[in-house]
């Protein structure tokens, strides 16, 4: 079992670190704690000392009249450093290499995997300065556990709330399993489409679908965390944007086609996750249709271009992944046929009839069809976990040349 250095910074969420500590211990890990001075104003060091059964480091040697610690002594024998909660200020110091506190000195001198769980109010989290700092930490190899959205201490609702202790511990276990982090997509450019297109009927109405964009968002975060440059072509997704991902807006099938065609030549992997409309109104009415004009109306629809099939026909060495949200038992066969018809390497099938899978939920139940004759039906899991499996399959094909459906 591992030795973990838990860094606690100032914030209302500091008390949750006691839970993190307890769960880590239950998993059999040893935990030593360092705290910033601000953190001590939220939770006393005595609580961490009592739970960990170890002295808690709060002062850097020489930074006050108190005895203080030498950061190299603190780091000695530690397998992983976890900072939870990580305040905006500490994140900024870590990103710029500051070493004014015991915690940041430990970070600067630490040579193992680092996991950072930010917590702060929404405005601070969304500020470009914080986004830059988080991106810097990521590039420096830290694993970032995205904060959750919810009601924050200041009464606001939005992203910034510390991730749940169980999720933090799960990220620690993952990072321990892969020392230094799995950065197996470094140098690769990944193009992902997500969301659902809306095809205008008139100035205010549209034909749309229920895609939330969550699966695409999970894929983008996973690819970024594995070191890829990620471009996200998004259609009407109402989820917070993440640091380290480039976004291109494409609200309609036509805009999706244009954006994907423009981005495709420079990518190594395309993951076409968006629900692109197959039909659109031939012409959107000017202004707002007035119901006093008729009891019934007919909207004439025309086919849109199949973006994935079109890109497949113009591909160089790119790896292509498509999605197939099918309904019912014959869906898997239809998904297999789609892979051949569109000449893509991998098709991810999900059954839209299974409750809680596909669309809005946090989980999914998928079958990964391809590459080649491979087919993996996965149990229900989070969309992030699905994303990791899909990226594993795509990654295995990079550099193998155009494989199509062979
Ligand atoms: N797709 C696309 N362009 C479209 C329609 C779909 O690029 N105009 C992509 C989707 O992003 C997905 C894959 O094709 O990766 C399969 O989409 P789906 O709607 O399931 O398949 P269709 O080809 O539209 O087949 P059908 O509607 O007949 O099931």
PDB file of N, CA, C and O in Angstrom, residues 23 106 155 225 270 284 304 328 402:
ATOM      1  N   UNK A  23     -10.959   7.517   4.126  1.00  0.00           N
ATOM      2  CA  UNK A  23     -11.162   6.503   3.069  1.00  0.00           C
ATOM      3  C   UNK A  23      -9.811   5.967   2.602  1.00  0.00           C
ATOM      4  O   UNK A  23      -9.641   4.766   2.388  1.00  0.00           O
ATOM      5  N   UNK A 106       6.760  21.504  -0.723  1.00  0.00           N
ATOM      6  CA  UNK A 106       6.689  20.050  -0.910  1.00  0.00           C
ATOM      7  C   UNK A 106       6.353  19.739  -2.363  1.00  0.00           C
ATOM      8  O   UNK A 106       6.959  18.870  -2.991  1.00  0.00           O
ATOM      9  N   UNK A 155     -23.704  30.471  -1.738  1.00  0.00           N
ATOM     10  CA  UNK A 155     -25.093  30.491  -2.173  1.00  0.00           C
ATOM     11  C   UNK A 155     -25.250  30.418  -3.675  1.00  0.00           C
ATOM     12  O   UNK A 155     -26.351  30.229  -4.183  1.00  0.00           O
ATOM     13  N   UNK A 225      -6.475  14.650 -20.584  1.00  0.00           N
ATOM     14  CA  UNK A 225      -5.699  14.160 -19.450  1.00  0.00           C
ATOM     15  C   UNK A 225      -4.643  13.145 -19.887  1.00  0.00           C
ATOM     16  O   UNK A 225      -3.668  12.928 -19.177  1.00  0.00           O
ATOM     17  N   UNK A 270     -10.465  11.107 -35.007  1.00  0.00           N
ATOM     18  CA  UNK A 270     -11.769  11.788 -35.015  1.00  0.00           C
ATOM     19  C   UNK A 270     -12.759  10.916 -34.253  1.00  0.00           C
ATOM     20  O   UNK A 270     -12.894   9.724 -34.536  1.00  0.00           O
ATOM     21  N   UNK A 284     -35.981  27.539 -43.721  1.00  0.00           N
ATOM     22  CA  UNK A 284     -36.538  28.084 -42.483  1.00  0.00           C
ATOM     23  C   UNK A 284     -37.388  29.305 -42.837  1.00  0.00           C
ATOM     24  O   UNK A 284     -36.975  30.136 -43.654  1.00  0.00           O
ATOM     25  N   UNK A 304     -29.536  15.767 -44.782  1.00  0.00           N
ATOM     26  CA  UNK A 304     -28.281  16.500 -44.559  1.00  0.00           C
ATOM     27  C   UNK A 304     -27.137  15.616 -45.059  1.00  0.00           C
ATOM     28  O   UNK A 304     -27.348  14.444 -45.372  1.00  0.00           O
ATOM     29  N   UNK A 328     -33.326  -0.847 -29.247  1.00  0.00           N
ATOM     30  CA  UNK A 328     -33.794  -2.223 -29.257  1.00  0.00           C
ATOM     31  C   UNK A 328     -32.775  -3.264 -29.653  1.00  0.00           C
ATOM     32  O   UNK A 328     -31.620  -2.958 -29.944  1.00  0.00           O
ATOM     33  N   UNK A 402      -4.231   3.616 -42.456  1.00  0.00           N
ATOM     34  CA  UNK A 402      -5.682   3.523 -42.600  1.00  0.00           C
ATOM     35  C   UNK A 402      -6.118   2.065 -42.583  1.00  0.00           C
ATOM     36  O   UNK A 402      -5.701   1.298 -43.428  1.00  0.00           O
TER      37      UNK A 402
END
